[in-house]
Short mmCIF file of C-alpha atoms and ligand atoms in Angstrom, two decimals:
data_model
loop_
_atom_site.label_atom_id
_atom_site.label_comp_id
_atom_site.label_asym_id
_atom_site.label_seq_id
_atom_site.Cartn_x
_atom_site.Cartn_y
_atom_site.Cartn_z
CA MET A 174 159.78 -74.46 42.29
CA THR A 175 159.63 -71.22 40.38
CA LEU A 176 161.20 -70.56 37.02
CA ASN A 177 163.93 -67.95 36.74
CA GLN A 178 166.41 -66.61 34.20
CA THR A 179 168.37 -69.89 34.26
CA HIS A 180 165.41 -71.57 32.51
CA ASP A 181 164.87 -68.90 29.84
CA PRO A 182 164.81 -70.91 26.57
CA ALA A 183 166.00 -67.91 24.55
CA ARG A 184 169.33 -67.67 26.32
CA ARG A 185 172.43 -69.02 24.60
CA SER A 186 175.90 -69.98 25.71
CA TRP A 187 179.22 -68.77 24.35
CA VAL A 188 180.13 -72.48 24.36
CA THR A 189 178.70 -72.76 20.86
CA ASP A 190 177.95 -76.50 20.74
CA ALA A 191 175.80 -76.06 23.86
CA ASN A 192 173.37 -74.24 21.53
CA ASP A 193 172.87 -77.31 19.29
CA GLU A 194 169.23 -78.32 19.46
CA ALA A 195 170.05 -81.98 20.03
CA THR A 196 172.49 -81.51 22.92
CA ASP A 197 171.54 -82.91 26.32
CA PHE A 198 173.57 -80.18 28.00
CA PRO A 199 172.47 -76.69 26.94
CA LEU A 200 172.89 -73.61 29.16
CA GLN A 201 169.52 -74.38 30.78
CA ASN A 202 170.67 -77.79 32.12
CA LEU A 203 174.02 -77.40 33.97
CA PRO A 204 174.28 -80.90 35.52
CA TYR A 205 177.08 -81.78 37.96
CA GLY A 206 179.56 -84.63 37.75
CA VAL A 207 183.00 -85.78 38.88
CA PHE A 208 185.73 -86.07 36.26
CA ARG A 209 189.43 -86.38 35.66
CA SER A 210 191.19 -84.99 32.65
CA GLY A 211 194.70 -84.29 31.39
CA PRO A 212 197.65 -84.33 33.77
CA VAL A 213 195.56 -83.64 36.91
CA ALA A 214 195.22 -87.00 38.67
CA THR A 215 192.69 -85.97 41.32
CA PRO A 216 189.00 -86.18 40.44
CA ARG A 217 187.27 -82.79 40.46
CA LEU A 218 183.78 -81.44 40.13
CA GLY A 219 182.51 -80.22 36.80
CA VAL A 220 179.44 -79.02 34.98
CA ALA A 221 178.47 -80.41 31.57
CA ILE A 222 177.99 -77.72 28.93
CA GLY A 223 177.61 -78.87 25.31
CA GLN A 224 180.54 -81.17 24.63
CA SER A 225 182.70 -79.62 27.34
CA ILE A 226 183.12 -79.71 31.08
CA PHE A 227 183.33 -76.52 33.11
CA ASP A 228 185.87 -77.23 35.87
CA LEU A 229 184.40 -76.11 39.20
CA ALA A 230 187.67 -76.51 41.10
CA ALA A 231 189.40 -74.17 38.66
CA ALA A 232 186.50 -71.72 38.78
CA ALA A 233 186.61 -71.73 42.59
CA GLN A 234 190.35 -71.10 42.44
CA PHE A 235 189.74 -68.01 40.30
CA GLY A 236 187.12 -66.79 42.77
CA LEU A 237 184.37 -67.03 40.16
CA LEU A 238 181.84 -68.91 42.32
CA PRO A 239 179.61 -67.78 45.20
CA GLU A 240 181.55 -67.70 48.46
CA SER A 241 179.12 -70.06 50.19
CA THR A 242 179.71 -72.79 47.58
CA THR A 243 183.48 -72.50 47.08
CA ASP A 244 184.53 -75.19 49.58
CA ALA A 245 181.96 -77.65 48.30
CA CYS A 246 183.13 -77.07 44.71
CA ARG A 247 186.71 -77.96 45.62
CA GLN A 248 185.87 -81.48 46.83
CA THR A 249 186.30 -84.76 44.93
CA SER A 250 182.61 -85.74 45.19
CA LEU A 251 179.30 -83.89 45.15
CA ASN A 252 178.36 -84.80 48.74
CA ASP A 253 179.25 -81.41 50.24
CA LEU A 254 177.38 -79.59 47.49
CA MET A 255 174.37 -81.84 48.09
CA ALA A 256 174.57 -80.99 51.81
CA LEU A 257 174.34 -77.23 51.12
CA GLY A 258 170.61 -77.31 50.46
CA ALA A 259 168.40 -75.43 48.05
CA PRO A 260 169.64 -71.83 48.65
CA GLY A 261 173.26 -72.84 47.93
CA TRP A 262 172.24 -74.94 44.91
CA SER A 263 170.29 -72.04 43.44
CA ALA A 264 173.06 -69.51 44.04
CA LEU A 265 175.60 -71.73 42.28
CA ARG A 266 173.29 -72.52 39.35
CA SER A 267 172.48 -68.85 38.89
CA ARG A 268 176.18 -67.92 38.87
CA LEU A 269 177.09 -70.73 36.44
CA SER A 270 174.29 -69.63 34.13
CA GLU A 271 175.77 -66.11 34.18
CA LEU A 272 179.34 -67.28 33.60
CA LEU A 273 178.41 -69.55 30.68
CA GLY A 274 175.76 -67.28 29.10
CA ALA A 275 176.67 -65.40 25.93
CA ASP A 276 174.62 -62.38 27.04
CA THR A 277 175.81 -62.29 30.66
CA CYS A 278 179.49 -63.04 30.03
CA PRO A 279 180.51 -61.07 26.92
CA VAL A 280 184.00 -61.12 25.43
CA GLY A 281 186.40 -59.70 28.01
CA PRO A 282 188.57 -60.66 30.99
CA LEU A 283 185.81 -62.62 32.79
CA ARG A 284 185.06 -64.62 29.62
CA LEU A 285 188.78 -65.44 29.27
CA ARG A 286 188.83 -66.72 32.84
CA ALA A 287 185.72 -68.82 32.27
CA GLU A 288 187.10 -70.17 28.98
CA SER A 289 190.22 -71.34 30.75
CA CYS A 290 188.03 -73.57 32.98
CA LEU A 291 186.71 -75.58 30.00
CA THR A 292 187.86 -79.12 29.20
CA PRO A 293 186.66 -81.32 26.32
CA MET A 294 184.26 -84.01 27.60
CA ALA A 295 185.66 -86.49 25.07
CA GLY A 296 189.01 -86.84 26.83
CA ALA A 297 187.65 -86.96 30.38
CA THR A 298 187.14 -89.95 32.67
CA MET A 299 183.93 -89.81 34.68
CA PHE A 300 183.52 -91.15 38.22
CA LEU A 301 180.55 -91.84 40.47
CA PRO A 302 179.18 -88.36 41.23
CA ALA A 303 178.96 -88.91 44.97
CA HIS A 304 179.97 -91.20 47.76
CA ILE A 305 176.72 -93.16 48.07
CA GLY A 306 176.31 -94.11 51.70
CA ASP A 307 172.98 -95.84 51.32
CA TYR A 308 170.95 -96.94 48.33
CA THR A 309 167.25 -97.78 48.40
CA ASP A 310 165.30 -99.09 45.44
CA PHE A 311 161.54 -98.55 45.22
CA TYR A 312 158.85 -100.15 43.07
CA ALA A 313 156.85 -97.06 42.13
CA SER A 314 155.41 -98.07 38.73
CA ILE A 315 152.04 -99.72 39.15
CA PHE A 316 152.30 -100.99 35.56
CA HIS A 317 155.60 -102.74 36.31
CA ALA A 318 154.26 -104.11 39.61
CA THR A 319 151.11 -105.39 37.89
CA ASN A 320 152.99 -107.01 34.98
CA VAL A 321 155.50 -108.75 37.25
CA GLY A 322 152.73 -109.74 39.66
CA THR A 323 150.69 -111.21 36.80
CA MET A 324 153.58 -113.49 35.86
CA LEU A 325 154.14 -114.63 39.43
CA ARG A 326 150.53 -114.70 40.68
CA PRO A 327 148.06 -114.63 37.77
CA ASP A 328 145.07 -114.58 40.12
CA ASN A 329 146.39 -111.90 42.45
CA PRO A 330 148.82 -109.68 40.51
CA LEU A 331 148.88 -106.59 42.71
CA LEU A 332 149.33 -107.22 46.42
CA PRO A 333 146.88 -105.34 48.69
CA ASN A 334 149.55 -103.04 50.18
CA TYR A 335 150.66 -101.58 46.83
CA LYS A 336 148.29 -98.60 46.65
CA TRP A 337 148.89 -97.65 50.28
CA VAL A 338 152.60 -97.98 50.91
CA PRO A 339 155.50 -97.14 48.57
CA ILE A 340 157.22 -100.53 48.33
CA GLY A 341 161.01 -100.58 48.45
CA TYR A 342 164.04 -102.48 49.73
CA HIS A 343 167.49 -101.55 50.93
CA GLY A 344 169.96 -102.06 48.10
CA ARG A 345 173.73 -102.18 48.13
CA SER A 346 175.85 -99.11 47.43
CA SER A 347 179.25 -100.87 47.09
CA SER A 348 178.33 -102.32 43.69
CA ILE A 349 176.95 -99.12 42.14
CA VAL A 350 179.15 -98.28 39.15
CA VAL A 351 179.32 -95.37 36.75
CA SER A 352 178.21 -95.60 33.11
CA GLY A 353 180.76 -97.35 30.91
CA THR A 354 181.83 -99.90 33.52
CA PRO A 355 181.39 -103.44 32.11
CA VAL A 356 179.13 -105.76 34.09
CA ARG A 357 179.96 -109.42 34.59
CA ARG A 358 177.23 -112.02 34.34
CA PRO A 359 176.78 -113.20 37.93
CA CYS A 360 176.71 -116.76 39.25
CA GLY A 361 174.16 -117.91 41.75
CA GLN A 362 171.65 -120.52 42.79
CA LEU A 363 169.23 -121.40 40.01
CA LYS A 364 166.30 -123.70 40.39
CA PRO A 365 164.12 -124.39 37.39
CA ALA A 366 160.52 -125.01 38.50
CA ASP A 367 160.67 -128.70 37.54
CA ALA A 368 164.09 -129.43 39.10
CA PRO A 369 164.20 -131.15 42.51
CA ALA A 370 167.14 -129.05 43.76
CA PRO A 371 168.98 -125.88 42.77
CA VAL A 372 172.36 -125.78 41.02
CA PHE A 373 175.04 -123.08 41.30
CA GLY A 374 176.09 -121.55 37.99
CA PRO A 375 176.00 -118.56 35.64
CA CYS A 376 172.71 -116.64 35.56
CA LYS A 377 170.77 -117.53 32.40
CA ASN A 378 168.08 -114.86 32.64
CA LEU A 379 170.06 -111.64 32.94
CA ASP A 380 167.95 -108.48 32.64
CA TYR A 381 168.20 -104.70 32.90
CA GLU A 382 165.75 -102.35 34.63
CA LEU A 383 165.14 -98.81 33.37
CA GLU A 384 164.97 -96.49 36.38
CA LEU A 385 165.42 -92.92 37.49
CA ALA A 386 167.31 -92.36 40.74
CA ALA A 387 167.34 -89.29 42.97
CA PHE A 388 170.25 -88.04 45.07
CA VAL A 389 169.33 -86.86 48.56
CA GLY A 390 170.35 -83.36 49.66
CA PRO A 391 170.94 -82.28 53.29
CA GLY A 392 169.06 -85.22 54.81
CA ASN A 393 167.50 -85.49 58.27
CA PRO A 394 168.74 -86.43 61.75
CA LEU A 395 167.97 -89.92 63.05
CA GLY A 396 164.63 -89.99 64.83
CA THR A 397 163.11 -87.19 62.76
CA SER A 398 161.02 -87.36 59.62
CA VAL A 399 160.76 -85.09 56.59
CA PRO A 400 157.18 -83.85 56.14
CA ILE A 401 155.92 -84.31 52.60
CA ALA A 402 155.61 -80.54 52.12
CA GLN A 403 159.36 -80.19 52.77
CA ALA A 404 160.50 -83.31 50.93
CA ALA A 405 161.10 -81.54 47.61
CA GLN A 406 163.84 -79.43 49.21
CA GLN A 407 165.65 -82.63 50.14
CA LEU A 408 166.01 -83.75 46.52
CA PHE A 409 169.21 -82.58 44.84
CA GLY A 410 168.86 -84.11 41.39
CA VAL A 411 168.47 -87.24 39.31
CA VAL A 412 170.47 -89.73 37.25
CA LEU A 413 169.57 -92.71 35.08
CA LEU A 414 169.84 -96.07 36.83
CA ASN A 415 170.13 -99.55 35.35
CA ASP A 416 169.23 -102.02 38.08
CA TRP A 417 170.76 -105.16 36.50
CA SER A 418 168.72 -108.18 37.60
CA ALA A 419 169.33 -111.93 37.54
CA ARG A 420 165.77 -113.14 37.10
CA ASP A 421 166.42 -116.85 37.62
CA MET A 422 168.33 -116.18 40.85
CA GLN A 423 165.60 -113.73 41.91
CA THR A 424 162.74 -116.23 41.44
CA TRP A 425 164.43 -118.75 43.75
CA GLU A 426 165.75 -116.39 46.46
CA TYR A 427 163.18 -113.58 46.79
CA GLN A 428 160.83 -115.14 49.33
CA PRO A 429 160.37 -114.22 52.10
CA LEU A 430 162.78 -111.26 52.46
CA GLY A 431 162.91 -109.82 48.93
CA PRO A 432 165.74 -109.18 46.46
CA PHE A 433 169.31 -110.05 47.49
CA LEU A 434 172.07 -111.46 45.25
CA ALA A 435 169.89 -111.19 42.13
CA LYS A 436 170.22 -107.41 42.37
CA ASN A 437 173.44 -106.45 44.12
CA PHE A 438 176.12 -107.66 41.68
CA ALA A 439 175.99 -104.32 39.80
CA SER A 440 173.82 -101.22 39.38
CA THR A 441 174.90 -98.64 36.81
CA ILE A 442 174.19 -94.90 37.00
CA SER A 443 174.77 -92.06 34.54
CA PRO A 444 177.56 -89.65 35.51
CA TRP A 445 175.76 -86.28 35.25
CA VAL A 446 173.34 -85.31 38.02
CA VAL A 447 170.55 -83.17 36.55
CA THR A 448 169.28 -80.93 39.33
CA MET A 449 165.65 -80.63 40.36
CA GLU A 450 165.94 -76.93 39.59
CA ALA A 451 166.92 -77.72 35.97
CA LEU A 452 163.84 -79.96 35.78
CA ALA A 453 161.48 -77.25 37.07
CA PRO A 454 159.99 -76.47 33.61
CA PHE A 455 159.06 -80.15 33.24
CA ARG A 456 157.07 -80.60 36.44
CA ALA A 457 153.77 -82.38 35.92
CA PRO A 458 150.80 -83.40 38.03
CA ALA A 459 151.27 -86.53 40.10
CA PHE A 460 149.76 -89.74 38.68
CA VAL A 461 145.98 -89.49 38.63
CA ARG A 462 144.69 -92.46 40.57
CA PRO A 463 141.76 -94.28 38.96
CA ALA A 464 138.41 -93.98 40.73
CA GLY A 465 138.25 -96.50 43.52
CA ASP A 466 141.94 -96.32 44.43
CA PRO A 467 142.58 -95.13 47.99
CA ALA A 468 143.82 -91.57 48.51
CA PRO A 469 147.37 -91.41 49.92
CA LEU A 470 147.43 -91.31 53.73
CA PRO A 471 147.85 -87.75 55.09
CA TYR A 472 151.63 -88.06 55.59
CA LEU A 473 151.95 -88.81 51.85
CA ALA A 474 149.37 -86.26 50.69
CA ASP A 475 150.30 -82.72 49.73
CA ALA A 476 148.37 -80.41 47.43
CA ALA A 477 151.49 -78.94 45.81
CA ASP A 478 152.94 -82.41 45.27
CA GLN A 479 149.71 -83.58 43.62
CA LEU A 480 149.81 -80.52 41.36
CA SER A 481 153.46 -80.71 40.30
CA GLY A 482 155.19 -83.68 41.96
CA GLY A 483 155.43 -85.60 38.68
CA LEU A 484 158.10 -85.22 36.01
CA ASP A 485 157.46 -85.13 32.26
CA LEU A 486 160.62 -87.02 31.46
CA THR A 487 161.02 -89.48 28.59
CA LEU A 488 163.15 -92.51 29.45
CA GLU A 489 164.47 -94.96 26.88
CA VAL A 490 166.32 -98.27 26.64
CA TRP A 491 168.58 -99.03 23.68
CA ILE A 492 170.54 -102.18 22.90
CA ALA A 493 173.62 -102.91 20.77
CA THR A 494 174.55 -106.59 20.52
CA ALA A 495 178.09 -107.80 19.74
CA GLN A 496 176.90 -108.84 16.28
CA MET A 497 175.36 -105.43 15.65
CA ARG A 498 178.53 -103.64 16.72
CA ALA A 499 180.69 -105.92 14.54
CA ALA A 500 178.46 -105.08 11.56
CA GLY A 501 178.65 -101.37 12.34
CA ALA A 502 174.90 -101.24 13.02
CA ALA A 503 173.50 -98.54 15.31
CA ALA A 504 171.88 -99.35 18.66
CA VAL A 505 168.14 -100.14 18.57
CA ARG A 506 165.54 -98.66 20.89
CA LEU A 507 163.58 -101.22 22.89
CA THR A 508 161.50 -98.99 25.17
CA SER A 509 160.24 -95.45 25.47
CA GLY A 510 158.41 -94.58 28.68
CA ASN A 511 157.60 -91.47 30.67
CA PHE A 512 158.18 -90.82 34.37
CA GLN A 513 154.69 -89.30 34.64
CA THR A 514 153.23 -92.81 34.73
CA MET A 515 154.77 -93.53 38.16
CA TYR A 516 152.21 -94.21 40.90
CA TRP A 517 154.29 -92.46 43.59
CA THR A 518 156.21 -89.18 43.26
CA LEU A 519 159.85 -88.81 44.28
CA THR A 520 158.79 -86.63 47.22
CA GLN A 521 156.35 -89.29 48.43
CA LEU A 522 159.18 -91.85 48.27
CA LEU A 523 161.47 -89.60 50.31
CA ALA A 524 158.82 -88.63 52.87
CA HIS A 525 157.84 -92.27 53.30
CA HIS A 526 161.48 -93.34 53.73
CA THR A 527 161.92 -90.96 56.69
CA SER A 528 158.41 -91.43 58.14
CA ASN A 529 159.69 -93.91 60.75
CA GLY A 530 162.59 -91.68 61.80
CA CYS A 531 165.11 -93.23 59.40
CA ASN A 532 167.85 -90.70 58.64
CA LEU A 533 168.86 -89.94 55.06
CA ARG A 534 172.27 -88.43 54.36
CA PRO A 535 173.70 -86.27 51.56
CA GLY A 536 174.51 -88.54 48.62
CA ASP A 537 172.06 -91.29 49.49
CA LEU A 538 170.45 -92.65 46.35
CA LEU A 539 166.75 -93.48 45.92
CA GLY A 540 165.89 -95.62 42.88
CA SER A 541 162.37 -95.24 41.50
CA GLY A 542 161.89 -98.86 40.49
CA THR A 543 161.45 -99.98 36.89
CA VAL A 544 159.72 -97.30 34.83
CA SER A 545 157.01 -99.07 32.85
CA GLY A 546 153.97 -97.45 31.30
CA PRO A 547 150.66 -98.91 30.19
CA ALA A 548 151.77 -99.44 26.56
CA LYS A 549 153.74 -102.52 25.55
CA ASP A 550 156.61 -100.46 24.13
CA ALA A 551 156.89 -98.64 27.48
CA ARG A 552 157.90 -101.72 29.46
CA GLY A 553 161.17 -101.05 31.24
CA CYS A 554 162.77 -104.52 31.41
CA LEU A 555 163.06 -107.67 29.29
CA LEU A 556 161.10 -109.70 31.84
CA GLU A 557 158.05 -107.64 30.85
CA LEU A 558 158.94 -107.04 27.18
CA THR A 559 159.37 -110.76 26.42
CA TRP A 560 156.89 -111.87 29.09
CA ARG A 561 159.54 -113.94 30.88
CA GLY A 562 160.91 -115.25 27.57
CA ALA A 563 157.56 -116.42 26.16
CA GLU A 564 157.57 -113.71 23.46
CA PRO A 565 161.21 -113.27 22.37
CA LEU A 566 162.26 -109.91 20.95
CA LYS A 567 163.26 -109.85 17.32
CA LEU A 568 166.06 -107.42 16.54
CA PRO A 569 166.40 -105.86 13.06
CA ASN A 570 169.43 -108.04 12.22
CA GLY A 571 167.48 -111.25 12.88
CA GLU A 572 168.84 -111.93 16.37
CA GLU A 573 166.38 -112.86 19.10
CA ARG A 574 166.49 -112.07 22.78
CA LYS A 575 164.57 -113.49 25.72
CA PHE A 576 167.14 -112.09 28.14
CA LEU A 577 170.56 -110.47 27.74
CA ALA A 578 173.44 -112.28 26.00
CA ASP A 579 177.14 -111.79 26.70
CA GLY A 580 178.39 -108.91 24.57
CA ASP A 581 175.08 -107.02 24.70
CA GLU A 582 175.42 -103.36 25.55
CA VAL A 583 172.45 -101.69 27.23
CA ILE A 584 172.17 -97.91 26.93
CA LEU A 585 169.63 -95.80 28.84
CA HIS A 586 168.73 -92.29 27.72
CA GLY A 587 166.47 -89.67 29.26
CA TYR A 588 165.31 -86.24 28.18
CA ALA A 589 162.69 -83.61 28.89
CA GLU A 590 161.09 -81.66 26.08
CA ARG A 591 158.21 -79.21 26.21
CA ALA A 592 156.84 -76.22 24.32
CA GLY A 593 158.17 -73.03 25.89
CA ALA A 594 161.22 -74.71 27.46
CA ARG A 595 164.69 -75.65 26.28
CA ARG A 596 165.08 -79.43 25.83
CA ILE A 597 167.47 -80.93 28.37
CA GLY A 598 168.82 -84.48 28.70
CA LEU A 599 170.25 -86.83 31.29
CA GLY A 600 173.11 -88.06 29.11
CA GLU A 601 173.51 -91.81 28.96
CA CYS A 602 173.88 -94.81 31.22
CA ARG A 603 175.80 -97.54 29.41
CA GLY A 604 176.87 -101.05 30.40
CA LEU A 605 178.37 -103.97 28.46
CA VAL A 606 177.60 -107.53 29.59
CA LEU A 607 180.76 -109.62 30.01
CA PRO A 608 180.76 -113.41 30.38
CA THR A 609 180.99 -114.95 33.83
CA ALA A 610 184.50 -114.84 35.27
CA ASP A 611 186.45 -118.13 34.90
CA1 LIG B 744 164.67 -102.25 40.50
#
């Protein structure tokens, strides 16, 4: 993907707080979301700019947007926009960059129109950005797979298929919630290793998983596959994903068919979809496989993808316990990883998913799997950080955690930062753990 004027780091917005260095949403980002604000009850599409939302429905009404994107911008979810494909996405981004740029939209009638489409983000309610028809979760970090495998099978941590086939499972879309939605501790079957039979009760080993998730664009008809060289054009953008996990339920239920109730009680995503075009300045080479690892099979091998299929994206986990919040203490960072450490690229995941003729549809969500790097402070879940509870975490206020406690709030952040580019962020993905329902 080539860089254009929408990426120019020197450009500024007339929305002045979008020029703050620390903002996740400068003029160069322009992520899409679904919001409701003020007296208008219907959700509408918007673009995050600084601490405001640019209302796409209002802009379409004024005739400010490209003709080919107007209908899609008047919907209550991003699915139609996702279905437009790369030319439509680029045309809209380019126009939004013009409308919100200080240089391209000087004081005058057009600026007044554009200003009237702004709403403060603080007073808005955010919704899931799209109707998610299908959700698949992968397992693309070899560091995560090796750590988890070491705990389960010390002699044989990484199964022989890992370096050949992108491992994944079909998740559940009905329980995907938007950031800010509280998550209830699930109940399920638990069987401690030394107990003769399982019991049914509240999960004791509740965990989060730090992930990136990609929204699918136009998709492919059933019975066809997306060649790896065309897979990038099928990716609309990314959000943060917390794949909440009940480890004790998972240990007992996962064989032989994989994750089920340990994973589908809730999955939280961030509300703003950062487009692949916004991420273009932060492309990176795909993970360099150590000598001796097999090369990807031809249907997963593409020179351009090897050169720039990775993303230089920092992903973080923060925690605020009930005690910390009561004391007015700030959240503490538990993990800082980078998406470049993933063994498979997003395009490889998408190409593999369709390689058997499986159809993907606009708004389908592909989770990357837990993002863990080689360093200890880059482990993307508590299972790895505390080594299944053997090495409890010590928080600055003296509290300890093996797994999550009721009242804990988990906050994911993500951002991309590079010399020669404007820093952009993914916003946040936040979820508070509530006790099991009575
Ligand atoms: Ca996961």
